[in-house]
Amino acid sequence: MQFALPPLTDLAAFGFLTLVVLAVTGFVGALLYLDHRQTMALIASGQYADAKRDGRAWVLAAGLVLVAIGVGQAAESVAAGMPPEGLTLALVGVAALVYYVVRRRERPSDVIDA
């Protein structure tokens, strides 16, 4: 049985993809480590109970990203002469933004890890 090597372009693409996955994993790991160190520093200084987490920032970021991706996909498909795709993704992003605006009107003391 004889094995054929894949073309060099496939190997280069696989290598590049592997590097991207490793870079993203390293970045996420660094963010988690820094968040852990911050939490440990707050606990050590006795200020952890004072620092309430507000999860609304993640909702805002996710909503903006979803709207951008959905509108981009819709514009790309319209430019290619196809029916618009990605509108569902954009509407989910709009829903996240509406949720953020509604929750923003609450008092900060009412906010619990959203």
PDB file of N, CA and C in Angstrom:
ATOM      1  N   MET A   1       0.856  -1.168   0.000  1.00  0.00           N
ATOM      2  CA  MET A   1       0.000   0.000   0.000  1.00  0.00           C
ATOM      3  C   MET A   1       0.902   1.230   0.000  1.00  0.00           C
ATOM      4  N   GLN A   2       0.590   2.152  -0.852  1.00  0.00           N
ATOM      5  CA  GLN A   2       1.401   3.354  -1.001  1.00  0.00           C
ATOM      6  C   GLN A   2       0.611   4.575  -0.521  1.00  0.00           C
ATOM      7  N   PHE A   3       1.272   5.432   0.265  1.00  0.00           N
ATOM      8  CA  PHE A   3       0.626   6.632   0.774  1.00  0.00           C
ATOM      9  C   PHE A   3       1.142   7.831   0.008  1.00  0.00           C
ATOM     10  N   ALA A   4       0.221   8.692  -0.392  1.00  0.00           N
ATOM     11  CA  ALA A   4       0.602   9.910  -1.099  1.00  0.00           C
ATOM     12  C   ALA A   4       0.608  11.070  -0.107  1.00  0.00           C
ATOM     13  N   LEU A   5       1.601  11.899  -0.207  1.00  0.00           N
ATOM     14  CA  LEU A   5       1.661  13.082   0.636  1.00  0.00           C
ATOM     15  C   LEU A   5       0.684  14.126   0.110  1.00  0.00           C
ATOM     16  N   PRO A   6       0.025  14.848   1.008  1.00  0.00           N
ATOM     17  CA  PRO A   6      -0.868  15.915   0.539  1.00  0.00           C
ATOM     18  C   PRO A   6      -0.043  17.038  -0.090  1.00  0.00           C
ATOM     19  N   PRO A   7      -0.669  17.830  -0.942  1.00  0.00           N
ATOM     20  CA  PRO A   7       0.057  18.948  -1.552  1.00  0.00           C
ATOM     21  C   PRO A   7       0.594  19.905  -0.491  1.00  0.00           C
ATOM     22  N   LEU A   8       1.643  20.616  -0.824  1.00  0.00           N
ATOM     23  CA  LEU A   8       2.297  21.518   0.110  1.00  0.00           C
ATOM     24  C   LEU A   8       1.343  22.611   0.590  1.00  0.00           C
ATOM     25  N   THR A   9       0.437  23.049  -0.261  1.00  0.00           N
ATOM     26  CA  THR A   9      -0.500  24.106   0.147  1.00  0.00           C
ATOM     27  C   THR A   9      -1.427  23.622   1.252  1.00  0.00           C
ATOM     28  N   ASP A  10      -1.817  22.337   1.211  1.00  0.00           N
ATOM     29  CA  ASP A  10      -2.658  21.790   2.271  1.00  0.00           C
ATOM     30  C   ASP A  10      -1.897  21.735   3.594  1.00  0.00           C
ATOM     31  N   LEU A  11      -0.628  21.365   3.544  1.00  0.00           N
ATOM     32  CA  LEU A  11       0.184  21.322   4.745  1.00  0.00           C
ATOM     33  C   LEU A  11       0.395  22.722   5.316  1.00  0.00           C
ATOM     34  N   ALA A  12       0.603  23.699   4.444  1.00  0.00           N
ATOM     35  CA  ALA A  12       0.793  25.078   4.901  1.00  0.00           C
ATOM     36  C   ALA A  12      -0.493  25.609   5.529  1.00  0.00           C
ATOM     37  N   ALA A  13      -1.626  25.299   4.930  1.00  0.00           N
ATOM     38  CA  ALA A  13      -2.906  25.744   5.477  1.00  0.00           C
ATOM     39  C   ALA A  13      -3.159  25.092   6.831  1.00  0.00           C
ATOM     40  N   PHE A  14      -2.832  23.816   6.948  1.00  0.00           N
ATOM     41  CA  PHE A  14      -3.011  23.121   8.222  1.00  0.00           C
ATOM     42  C   PHE A  14      -2.088  23.714   9.288  1.00  0.00           C
ATOM     43  N   GLY A  15      -0.867  24.008   8.920  1.00  0.00           N
ATOM     44  CA  GLY A  15       0.072  24.619   9.854  1.00  0.00           C
ATOM     45  C   GLY A  15      -0.393  25.993  10.304  1.00  0.00           C
ATOM     46  N   PHE A  16      -0.872  26.783   9.356  1.00  0.00           N
ATOM     47  CA  PHE A  16      -1.378  28.116   9.697  1.00  0.00           C
ATOM     48  C   PHE A  16      -2.585  28.020  10.618  1.00  0.00           C
ATOM     49  N   LEU A  17      -3.506  27.116  10.306  1.00  0.00           N
ATOM     50  CA  LEU A  17      -4.692  26.927  11.134  1.00  0.00           C
ATOM     51  C   LEU A  17      -4.302  26.482  12.539  1.00  0.00           C
ATOM     52  N   THR A  18      -3.321  25.600  12.634  1.00  0.00           N
ATOM     53  CA  THR A  18      -2.845  25.144  13.935  1.00  0.00           C
ATOM     54  C   THR A  18      -2.263  26.306  14.733  1.00  0.00           C
ATOM     55  N   LEU A  19      -1.487  27.162  14.080  1.00  0.00           N
ATOM     56  CA  LEU A  19      -0.921  28.329  14.759  1.00  0.00           C
ATOM     57  C   LEU A  19      -2.008  29.290  15.236  1.00  0.00           C
ATOM     58  N   VAL A  20      -3.035  29.495  14.431  1.00  0.00           N
ATOM     59  CA  VAL A  20      -4.132  30.385  14.814  1.00  0.00           C
ATOM     60  C   VAL A  20      -4.862  29.821  16.033  1.00  0.00           C
ATOM     61  N   VAL A  21      -5.145  28.525  16.021  1.00  0.00           N
ATOM     62  CA  VAL A  21      -5.841  27.900  17.149  1.00  0.00           C
ATOM     63  C   VAL A  21      -4.988  28.001  18.413  1.00  0.00           C
ATOM     64  N   LEU A  22      -3.689  27.755  18.296  1.00  0.00           N
ATOM     65  CA  LEU A  22      -2.802  27.862  19.457  1.00  0.00           C
ATOM     66  C   LEU A  22      -2.725  29.297  19.976  1.00  0.00           C
ATOM     67  N   ALA A  23      -2.681  30.275  19.067  1.00  0.00           N
ATOM     68  CA  ALA A  23      -2.613  31.677  19.482  1.00  0.00           C
ATOM     69  C   ALA A  23      -3.893  32.097  20.207  1.00  0.00           C
ATOM     70  N   VAL A  24      -5.038  31.707  19.677  1.00  0.00           N
ATOM     71  CA  VAL A  24      -6.310  32.051  20.313  1.00  0.00           C
ATOM     72  C   VAL A  24      -6.429  31.362  21.675  1.00  0.00           C
ATOM     73  N   THR A  25      -6.038  30.102  21.737  1.00  0.00           N
ATOM     74  CA  THR A  25      -6.083  29.376  23.004  1.00  0.00           C
ATOM     75  C   THR A  25      -5.158  30.032  24.034  1.00  0.00           C
ATOM     76  N   GLY A  26      -3.970  30.430  23.612  1.00  0.00           N
ATOM     77  CA  GLY A  26      -3.043  31.103  24.508  1.00  0.00           C
ATOM     78  C   GLY A  26      -3.581  32.436  24.990  1.00  0.00           C
ATOM     79  N   PHE A  27      -4.215  33.187  24.099  1.00  0.00           N
ATOM     80  CA  PHE A  27      -4.783  34.481  24.466  1.00  0.00           C
ATOM     81  C   PHE A  27      -5.912  34.320  25.481  1.00  0.00           C
ATOM     82  N   VAL A  28      -6.793  33.375  25.240  1.00  0.00           N
ATOM     83  CA  VAL A  28      -7.904  33.126  26.167  1.00  0.00           C
ATOM     84  C   VAL A  28      -7.359  32.641  27.511  1.00  0.00           C
ATOM     85  N   GLY A  29      -6.359  31.772  27.466  1.00  0.00           N
ATOM     86  CA  GLY A  29      -5.746  31.298  28.710  1.00  0.00           C
ATOM     87  C   GLY A  29      -5.114  32.430  29.497  1.00  0.00           C
ATOM     88  N   ALA A  30      -4.442  33.355  28.802  1.00  0.00           N
ATOM     89  CA  ALA A  30      -3.829  34.504  29.476  1.00  0.00           C
ATOM     90  C   ALA A  30      -4.901  35.393  30.110  1.00  0.00           C
ATOM     91  N   LEU A  31      -6.008  35.608  29.405  1.00  0.00           N
ATOM     92  CA  LEU A  31      -7.095  36.414  29.969  1.00  0.00           C
ATOM     93  C   LEU A  31      -7.685  35.766  31.222  1.00  0.00           C
ATOM     94  N   LEU A  32      -7.890  34.462  31.174  1.00  0.00           N
ATOM     95  CA  LEU A  32      -8.428  33.757  32.336  1.00  0.00           C
ATOM     96  C   LEU A  32      -7.454  33.812  33.506  1.00  0.00           C
ATOM     97  N   TYR A  33      -6.163  33.676  33.229  1.00  0.00           N
ATOM     98  CA  TYR A  33      -5.157  33.737  34.284  1.00  0.00           C
ATOM     99  C   TYR A  33      -5.122  35.127  34.922  1.00  0.00           C
ATOM    100  N   LEU A  34      -5.180  36.164  34.107  1.00  0.00           N
ATOM    101  CA  LEU A  34      -5.170  37.521  34.647  1.00  0.00           C
ATOM    102  C   LEU A  34      -6.416  37.810  35.475  1.00  0.00           C
ATOM    103  N   ASP A  35      -7.565  37.308  35.041  1.00  0.00           N
ATOM    104  CA  ASP A  35      -8.790  37.474  35.808  1.00  0.00           C
ATOM    105  C   ASP A  35      -8.679  36.738  37.146  1.00  0.00           C
ATOM    106  N   HIS A  36      -8.082  35.555  37.115  1.00  0.00           N
ATOM    107  CA  HIS A  36      -7.884  34.795  38.349  1.00  0.00           C
ATOM    108  C   HIS A  36      -6.963  35.547  39.307  1.00  0.00           C
ATOM    109  N   ARG A  37      -5.881  36.108  38.787  1.00  0.00           N
ATOM    110  CA  ARG A  37      -4.956  36.862  39.643  1.00  0.00           C
ATOM    111  C   ARG A  37      -5.640  38.085  40.243  1.00  0.00           C
ATOM    112  N   GLN A  38      -6.479  38.755  39.451  1.00  0.00           N
ATOM    113  CA  GLN A  38      -7.199  39.914  39.971  1.00  0.00           C
ATOM    114  C   GLN A  38      -8.144  39.504  41.094  1.00  0.00           C
ATOM    115  N   THR A  39      -8.857  38.408  40.903  1.00  0.00           N
ATOM    116  CA  THR A  39      -9.776  37.922  41.928  1.00  0.00           C
ATOM    117  C   THR A  39      -9.016  37.551  43.196  1.00  0.00           C
ATOM    118  N   MET A  40      -7.880  36.880  43.060  1.00  0.00           N
ATOM    119  CA  MET A  40      -7.087  36.505  44.226  1.00  0.00           C
ATOM    120  C   MET A  40      -6.562  37.738  44.958  1.00  0.00           C
ATOM    121  N   ALA A  41      -6.175  38.774  44.207  1.00  0.00           N
ATOM    122  CA  ALA A  41      -5.699  40.007  44.838  1.00  0.00           C
ATOM    123  C   ALA A  41      -6.828  40.698  45.594  1.00  0.00           C
ATOM    124  N   LEU A  42      -8.035  40.692  45.046  1.00  0.00           N
ATOM    125  CA  LEU A  42      -9.179  41.280  45.743  1.00  0.00           C
ATOM    126  C   LEU A  42      -9.505  40.512  47.022  1.00  0.00           C
ATOM    127  N   ILE A  43      -9.409  39.187  46.956  1.00  0.00           N
ATOM    128  CA  ILE A  43      -9.679  38.375  48.142  1.00  0.00           C
ATOM    129  C   ILE A  43      -8.622  38.644  49.204  1.00  0.00           C
ATOM    130  N   ALA A  44      -7.353  38.702  48.804  1.00  0.00           N
ATOM    131  CA  ALA A  44      -6.263  38.922  49.757  1.00  0.00           C
ATOM    132  C   ALA A  44      -6.375  40.291  50.430  1.00  0.00           C
ATOM    133  N   SER A  45      -6.853  41.292  49.700  1.00  0.00           N
ATOM    134  CA  SER A  45      -6.951  42.630  50.278  1.00  0.00           C
ATOM    135  C   SER A  45      -8.279  42.863  51.001  1.00  0.00           C
ATOM    136  N   GLY A  46      -9.174  41.886  50.952  1.00  0.00           N
ATOM    137  CA  GLY A  46     -10.447  42.009  51.647  1.00  0.00           C
ATOM    138  C   GLY A  46     -11.475  42.845  50.917  1.00  0.00           C
ATOM    139  N   GLN A  47     -11.270  43.122  49.650  1.00  0.00           N
ATOM    140  CA  GLN A  47     -12.186  43.958  48.879  1.00  0.00           C
ATOM    141  C   GLN A  47     -13.077  43.159  47.945  1.00  0.00           C
ATOM    142  N   TYR A  48     -13.042  41.848  48.027  1.00  0.00           N
ATOM    143  CA  TYR A  48     -13.782  41.023  47.075  1.00  0.00           C
ATOM    144  C   TYR A  48     -15.290  41.225  47.199  1.00  0.00           C
ATOM    145  N   ALA A  49     -15.791  41.372  48.417  1.00  0.00           N
ATOM    146  CA  ALA A  49     -17.232  41.548  48.608  1.00  0.00           C
ATOM    147  C   ALA A  49     -17.707  42.877  48.040  1.00  0.00           C
ATOM    148  N   ASP A  50     -16.818  43.872  47.997  1.00  0.00           N
ATOM    149  CA  ASP A  50     -17.192  45.189  47.474  1.00  0.00           C
ATOM    150  C   ASP A  50     -17.267  45.212  45.955  1.00  0.00           C
ATOM    151  N   ALA A  51     -16.541  44.340  45.296  1.00  0.00           N
ATOM    152  CA  ALA A  51     -16.463  44.352  43.827  1.00  0.00           C
ATOM    153  C   ALA A  51     -17.560  43.457  43.262  1.00  0.00           C
ATOM    154  N   LYS A  52     -18.681  44.055  42.915  1.00  0.00           N
ATOM    155  CA  LYS A  52     -19.760  43.292  42.298  1.00  0.00           C
ATOM    156  C   LYS A  52     -19.501  43.211  40.805  1.00  0.00           C
ATOM    157  N   ARG A  53     -19.703  42.039  40.285  1.00  0.00           N
ATOM    158  CA  ARG A  53     -19.485  41.848  38.851  1.00  0.00           C
ATOM    159  C   ARG A  53     -20.746  42.237  38.090  1.00  0.00           C
ATOM    160  N   ASP A  54     -20.513  42.902  36.987  1.00  0.00           N
ATOM    161  CA  ASP A  54     -21.606  43.328  36.130  1.00  0.00           C
ATOM    162  C   ASP A  54     -21.428  42.650  34.778  1.00  0.00           C
ATOM    163  N   GLY A  55     -22.244  41.641  34.510  1.00  0.00           N
ATOM    164  CA  GLY A  55     -22.101  40.871  33.293  1.00  0.00           C
ATOM    165  C   GLY A  55     -22.697  41.532  32.064  1.00  0.00           C
ATOM    166  N   ARG A  56     -23.206  42.746  32.212  1.00  0.00           N
ATOM    167  CA  ARG A  56     -23.849  43.394  31.065  1.00  0.00           C
ATOM    168  C   ARG A  56     -22.863  43.744  29.972  1.00  0.00           C
ATOM    169  N   ALA A  57     -21.598  43.952  30.317  1.00  0.00           N
ATOM    170  CA  ALA A  57     -20.613  44.311  29.290  1.00  0.00           C
ATOM    171  C   ALA A  57     -20.457  43.185  28.277  1.00  0.00           C
ATOM    172  N   TRP A  58     -20.540  41.931  28.720  1.00  0.00           N
ATOM    173  CA  TRP A  58     -20.442  40.807  27.796  1.00  0.00           C
ATOM    174  C   TRP A  58     -21.650  40.764  26.860  1.00  0.00           C
ATOM    175  N   VAL A  59     -22.806  41.113  27.373  1.00  0.00           N
ATOM    176  CA  VAL A  59     -24.010  41.121  26.534  1.00  0.00           C
ATOM    177  C   VAL A  59     -23.879  42.192  25.453  1.00  0.00           C
ATOM    178  N   LEU A  60     -23.359  43.351  25.813  1.00  0.00           N
ATOM    179  CA  LEU A  60     -23.153  44.415  24.839  1.00  0.00           C
ATOM    180  C   LEU A  60     -22.160  43.984  23.769  1.00  0.00           C
ATOM    181  N   ALA A  61     -21.045  43.425  24.180  1.00  0.00           N
ATOM    182  CA  ALA A  61     -20.026  42.996  23.218  1.00  0.00           C
ATOM    183  C   ALA A  61     -20.559  41.901  22.299  1.00  0.00           C
ATOM    184  N   ALA A  62     -21.234  40.921  22.869  1.00  0.00           N
ATOM    185  CA  ALA A  62     -21.776  39.825  22.059  1.00  0.00           C
ATOM    186  C   ALA A  62     -22.833  40.336  21.085  1.00  0.00           C
ATOM    187  N   GLY A  63     -23.682  41.247  21.542  1.00  0.00           N
ATOM    188  CA  GLY A  63     -24.713  41.806  20.663  1.00  0.00           C
ATOM    189  C   GLY A  63     -24.110  42.562  19.496  1.00  0.00           C
ATOM    190  N   LEU A  64     -23.085  43.360  19.764  1.00  0.00           N
ATOM    191  CA  LEU A  64     -22.441  44.106  18.678  1.00  0.00           C
ATOM    192  C   LEU A  64     -21.772  43.179  17.671  1.00  0.00           C
ATOM    193  N   VAL A  65     -21.106  42.143  18.168  1.00  0.00           N
ATOM    194  CA  VAL A  65     -20.441  41.198  17.268  1.00  0.00           C
ATOM    195  C   VAL A  65     -21.468  40.449  16.427  1.00  0.00           C
ATOM    196  N   LEU A  66     -22.553  39.995  17.036  1.00  0.00           N
ATOM    197  CA  LEU A  66     -23.573  39.254  16.289  1.00  0.00           C
ATOM    198  C   LEU A  66     -24.236  40.128  15.229  1.00  0.00           C
ATOM    199  N   VAL A  67     -24.514  41.375  15.568  1.00  0.00           N
ATOM    200  CA  VAL A  67     -25.105  42.278  14.579  1.00  0.00           C
ATOM    201  C   VAL A  67     -24.131  42.492  13.423  1.00  0.00           C
ATOM    202  N   ALA A  68     -22.875  42.719  13.736  1.00  0.00           N
ATOM    203  CA  ALA A  68     -21.876  42.953  12.683  1.00  0.00           C
ATOM    204  C   ALA A  68     -21.729  41.742  11.770  1.00  0.00           C
ATOM    205  N   ILE A  69     -21.650  40.555  12.342  1.00  0.00           N
ATOM    206  CA  ILE A  69     -21.505  39.346  11.523  1.00  0.00           C
ATOM    207  C   ILE A  69     -22.756  39.112  10.689  1.00  0.00           C
ATOM    208  N   GLY A  70     -23.935  39.255  11.293  1.00  0.00           N
ATOM    209  CA  GLY A  70     -25.184  39.024  10.563  1.00  0.00           C
ATOM    210  C   GLY A  70     -25.380  39.996   9.424  1.00  0.00           C
ATOM    211  N   VAL A  71     -25.113  41.287   9.664  1.00  0.00           N
ATOM    212  CA  VAL A  71     -25.261  42.289   8.599  1.00  0.00           C
ATOM    213  C   VAL A  71     -24.211  42.055   7.518  1.00  0.00           C
ATOM    214  N   GLY A  72     -23.007  41.667   7.918  1.00  0.00           N
ATOM    215  CA  GLY A  72     -21.964  41.372   6.931  1.00  0.00           C
ATOM    216  C   GLY A  72     -22.330  40.191   6.049  1.00  0.00           C
ATOM    217  N   GLN A  73     -22.869  39.135   6.638  1.00  0.00           N
ATOM    218  CA  GLN A  73     -23.292  37.979   5.848  1.00  0.00           C
ATOM    219  C   GLN A  73     -24.444  38.344   4.921  1.00  0.00           C
ATOM    220  N   ALA A  74     -25.377  39.143   5.413  1.00  0.00           N
ATOM    221  CA  ALA A  74     -26.504  39.547   4.568  1.00  0.00           C
ATOM    222  C   ALA A  74     -26.020  40.398   3.408  1.00  0.00           C
ATOM    223  N   ALA A  75     -25.112  41.336   3.672  1.00  0.00           N
ATOM    224  CA  ALA A  75     -24.595  42.189   2.596  1.00  0.00           C
ATOM    225  C   ALA A  75     -23.801  41.368   1.585  1.00  0.00           C
ATOM    226  N   GLU A  76     -23.036  40.410   2.064  1.00  0.00           N
ATOM    227  CA  GLU A  76     -22.255  39.569   1.158  1.00  0.00           C
ATOM    228  C   GLU A  76     -23.153  38.729   0.262  1.00  0.00           C
ATOM    229  N   SER A  77     -24.212  38.158   0.822  1.00  0.00           N
ATOM    230  CA  SER A  77     -25.099  37.328   0.002  1.00  0.00           C
ATOM    231  C   SER A  77     -25.912  38.179  -0.976  1.00  0.00           C
ATOM    232  N   VAL A  78     -26.303  39.385  -0.583  1.00  0.00           N
ATOM    233  CA  VAL A  78     -27.023  40.271  -1.500  1.00  0.00           C
ATOM    234  C   VAL A  78     -26.102  40.699  -2.634  1.00  0.00           C
ATOM    235  N   ALA A  79     -24.831  40.972  -2.304  1.00  0.00           N
ATOM    236  CA  ALA A  79     -23.873  41.370  -3.336  1.00  0.00           C
ATOM    237  C   ALA A  79     -23.615  40.236  -4.319  1.00  0.00           C
ATOM    238  N   ALA A  80     -23.750  38.994  -3.856  1.00  0.00           N
ATOM    239  CA  ALA A  80     -23.553  37.842  -4.739  1.00  0.00           C
ATOM    240  C   ALA A  80     -24.818  37.493  -5.504  1.00  0.00           C
ATOM    241  N   GLY A  81     -25.899  38.245  -5.303  1.00  0.00           N
ATOM    242  CA  GLY A  81     -27.140  38.013  -6.030  1.00  0.00           C
ATOM    243  C   GLY A  81     -27.991  36.914  -5.435  1.00  0.00           C
ATOM    244  N   MET A  82     -27.759  36.589  -4.169  1.00  0.00           N
ATOM    245  CA  MET A  82     -28.529  35.540  -3.504  1.00  0.00           C
ATOM    246  C   MET A  82     -29.471  36.194  -2.495  1.00  0.00           C
ATOM    247  N   PRO A  83     -30.458  35.436  -2.006  1.00  0.00           N
ATOM    248  CA  PRO A  83     -31.316  35.984  -0.950  1.00  0.00           C
ATOM    249  C   PRO A  83     -30.490  36.279   0.302  1.00  0.00           C
ATOM    250  N   PRO A  84     -30.872  37.281   1.065  1.00  0.00           N
ATOM    251  CA  PRO A  84     -30.056  37.650   2.238  1.00  0.00           C
ATOM    252  C   PRO A  84     -29.994  36.534   3.278  1.00  0.00           C
ATOM    253  N   GLU A  85     -28.777  36.186   3.666  1.00  0.00           N
ATOM    254  CA  GLU A  85     -28.548  35.220   4.727  1.00  0.00           C
ATOM    255  C   GLU A  85     -27.898  35.958   5.889  1.00  0.00           C
ATOM    256  N   GLY A  86     -28.050  35.461   7.073  1.00  0.00           N
ATOM    257  CA  GLY A  86     -27.436  36.078   8.233  1.00  0.00           C
ATOM    258  C   GLY A  86     -28.353  37.017   8.986  1.00  0.00           C
ATOM    259  N   LEU A  87     -29.587  37.169   8.515  1.00  0.00           N
ATOM    260  CA  LEU A  87     -30.502  38.077   9.201  1.00  0.00           C
ATOM    261  C   LEU A  87     -30.898  37.553  10.576  1.00  0.00           C
ATOM    262  N   THR A  88     -30.984  36.231  10.719  1.00  0.00           N
ATOM    263  CA  THR A  88     -31.308  35.660  12.026  1.00  0.00           C
ATOM    264  C   THR A  88     -30.222  35.997  13.035  1.00  0.00           C
ATOM    265  N   LEU A  89     -28.976  35.882  12.613  1.00  0.00           N
ATOM    266  CA  LEU A  89     -27.851  36.211  13.480  1.00  0.00           C
ATOM    267  C   LEU A  89     -27.885  37.684  13.867  1.00  0.00           C
ATOM    268  N   ALA A  90     -28.193  38.539  12.912  1.00  0.00           N
ATOM    269  CA  ALA A  90     -28.277  39.977  13.199  1.00  0.00           C
ATOM    270  C   ALA A  90     -29.420  40.267  14.171  1.00  0.00           C
ATOM    271  N   LEU A  91     -30.540  39.578  14.025  1.00  0.00           N
ATOM    272  CA  LEU A  91     -31.669  39.808  14.931  1.00  0.00           C
ATOM    273  C   LEU A  91     -31.380  39.305  16.344  1.00  0.00           C
ATOM    274  N   VAL A  92     -30.615  38.230  16.467  1.00  0.00           N
ATOM    275  CA  VAL A  92     -30.200  37.770  17.796  1.00  0.00           C
ATOM    276  C   VAL A  92     -29.302  38.830  18.430  1.00  0.00           C
ATOM    277  N   GLY A  93     -28.427  39.439  17.639  1.00  0.00           N
ATOM    278  CA  GLY A  93     -27.583  40.520  18.140  1.00  0.00           C
ATOM    279  C   GLY A  93     -28.396  41.725  18.566  1.00  0.00           C
ATOM    280  N   VAL A  94     -29.411  42.064  17.798  1.00  0.00           N
ATOM    281  CA  VAL A  94     -30.282  43.187  18.163  1.00  0.00           C
ATOM    282  C   VAL A  94     -31.010  42.873  19.473  1.00  0.00           C
ATOM    283  N   ALA A  95     -31.444  41.621  19.637  1.00  0.00           N
ATOM    284  CA  ALA A  95     -32.108  41.230  20.881  1.00  0.00           C
ATOM    285  C   ALA A  95     -31.159  41.374  22.069  1.00  0.00           C
ATOM    286  N   ALA A  96     -29.896  41.015  21.890  1.00  0.00           N
ATOM    287  CA  ALA A  96     -28.913  41.170  22.965  1.00  0.00           C
ATOM    288  C   ALA A  96     -28.701  42.644  23.297  1.00  0.00           C
ATOM    289  N   LEU A  97     -28.688  43.494  22.276  1.00  0.00           N
ATOM    290  CA  LEU A  97     -28.525  44.929  22.522  1.00  0.00           C
ATOM    291  C   LEU A  97     -29.735  45.514  23.241  1.00  0.00           C
ATOM    292  N   VAL A  98     -30.930  45.064  22.881  1.00  0.00           N
ATOM    293  CA  VAL A  98     -32.139  45.524  23.567  1.00  0.00           C
ATOM    294  C   VAL A  98     -32.097  45.076  25.031  1.00  0.00           C
ATOM    295  N   TYR A  99     -31.678  43.849  25.272  1.00  0.00           N
ATOM    296  CA  TYR A  99     -31.539  43.349  26.639  1.00  0.00           C
ATOM    297  C   TYR A  99     -30.560  44.218  27.419  1.00  0.00           C
ATOM    298  N   TYR A 100     -29.447  44.582  26.787  1.00  0.00           N
ATOM    299  CA  TYR A 100     -28.452  45.430  27.449  1.00  0.00           C
ATOM    300  C   TYR A 100     -29.052  46.780  27.821  1.00  0.00           C
ATOM    301  N   VAL A 101     -29.798  47.388  26.906  1.00  0.00           N
ATOM    302  CA  VAL A 101     -30.385  48.704  27.167  1.00  0.00           C
ATOM    303  C   VAL A 101     -31.411  48.625  28.294  1.00  0.00           C
ATOM    304  N   VAL A 102     -32.222  47.580  28.297  1.00  0.00           N
ATOM    305  CA  VAL A 102     -33.233  47.422  29.350  1.00  0.00           C
ATOM    306  C   VAL A 102     -32.555  47.220  30.699  1.00  0.00           C
ATOM    307  N   ARG A 103     -31.531  46.381  30.761  1.00  0.00           N
ATOM    308  CA  ARG A 103     -30.836  46.121  32.021  1.00  0.00           C
ATOM    309  C   ARG A 103     -30.010  47.313  32.477  1.00  0.00           C
ATOM    310  N   ARG A 104     -29.583  48.164  31.545  1.00  0.00           N
ATOM    311  CA  ARG A 104     -28.767  49.324  31.894  1.00  0.00           C
ATOM    312  C   ARG A 104     -29.561  50.313  32.729  1.00  0.00           C
ATOM    313  N   ARG A 105     -30.862  50.322  32.562  1.00  0.00           N
ATOM    314  CA  ARG A 105     -31.709  51.267  33.293  1.00  0.00           C
ATOM    315  C   ARG A 105     -31.898  50.864  34.749  1.00  0.00           C
ATOM    316  N   GLU A 106     -31.508  49.642  35.101  1.00  0.00           N
ATOM    317  CA  GLU A 106     -31.631  49.198  36.488  1.00  0.00           C
ATOM    318  C   GLU A 106     -30.562  49.859  37.340  1.00  0.00           C
ATOM    319  N   ARG A 107     -30.830  49.928  38.622  1.00  0.00           N
ATOM    320  CA  ARG A 107     -29.831  50.467  39.543  1.00  0.00           C
ATOM    321  C   ARG A 107     -28.687  49.471  39.658  1.00  0.00           C
ATOM    322  N   PRO A 108     -27.445  49.944  39.845  1.00  0.00           N
ATOM    323  CA  PRO A 108     -26.316  49.027  39.984  1.00  0.00           C
ATOM    324  C   PRO A 108     -26.461  48.054  41.136  1.00  0.00           C
ATOM    325  N   SER A 109     -27.189  48.420  42.181  1.00  0.00           N
ATOM    326  CA  SER A 109     -27.363  47.513  43.313  1.00  0.00           C
ATOM    327  C   SER A 109     -28.273  46.337  42.963  1.00  0.00           C
ATOM    328  N   ASP A 110     -29.086  46.488  41.896  1.00  0.00           N
ATOM    329  CA  ASP A 110     -29.971  45.413  41.470  1.00  0.00           C
ATOM    330  C   ASP A 110     -29.273  44.387  40.594  1.00  0.00           C
ATOM    331  N   VAL A 111     -28.099  44.713  40.104  1.00  0.00           N
ATOM    332  CA  VAL A 111     -27.415  43.861  39.131  1.00  0.00           C
ATOM    333  C   VAL A 111     -26.711  42.725  39.853  1.00  0.00           C
ATOM    334  N   ILE A 112     -27.023  41.524  39.409  1.00  0.00           N
ATOM    335  CA  ILE A 112     -26.347  40.330  39.899  1.00  0.00           C
ATOM    336  C   ILE A 112     -25.882  39.588  38.669  1.00  0.00           C
ATOM    337  N   ASP A 113     -24.657  39.202  38.609  1.00  0.00           N
ATOM    338  CA  ASP A 113     -24.058  38.447  37.489  1.00  0.00           C
ATOM    339  C   ASP A 113     -25.061  38.089  36.402  1.00  0.00           C
ATOM    340  N   ALA A 114     -25.231  38.967  35.438  1.00  0.00           N
ATOM    341  CA  ALA A 114     -26.188  38.728  34.352  1.00  0.00           C
ATOM    342  C   ALA A 114     -25.648  37.759  33.353  1.00  0.00           C
TER     343      ALA A 114
END
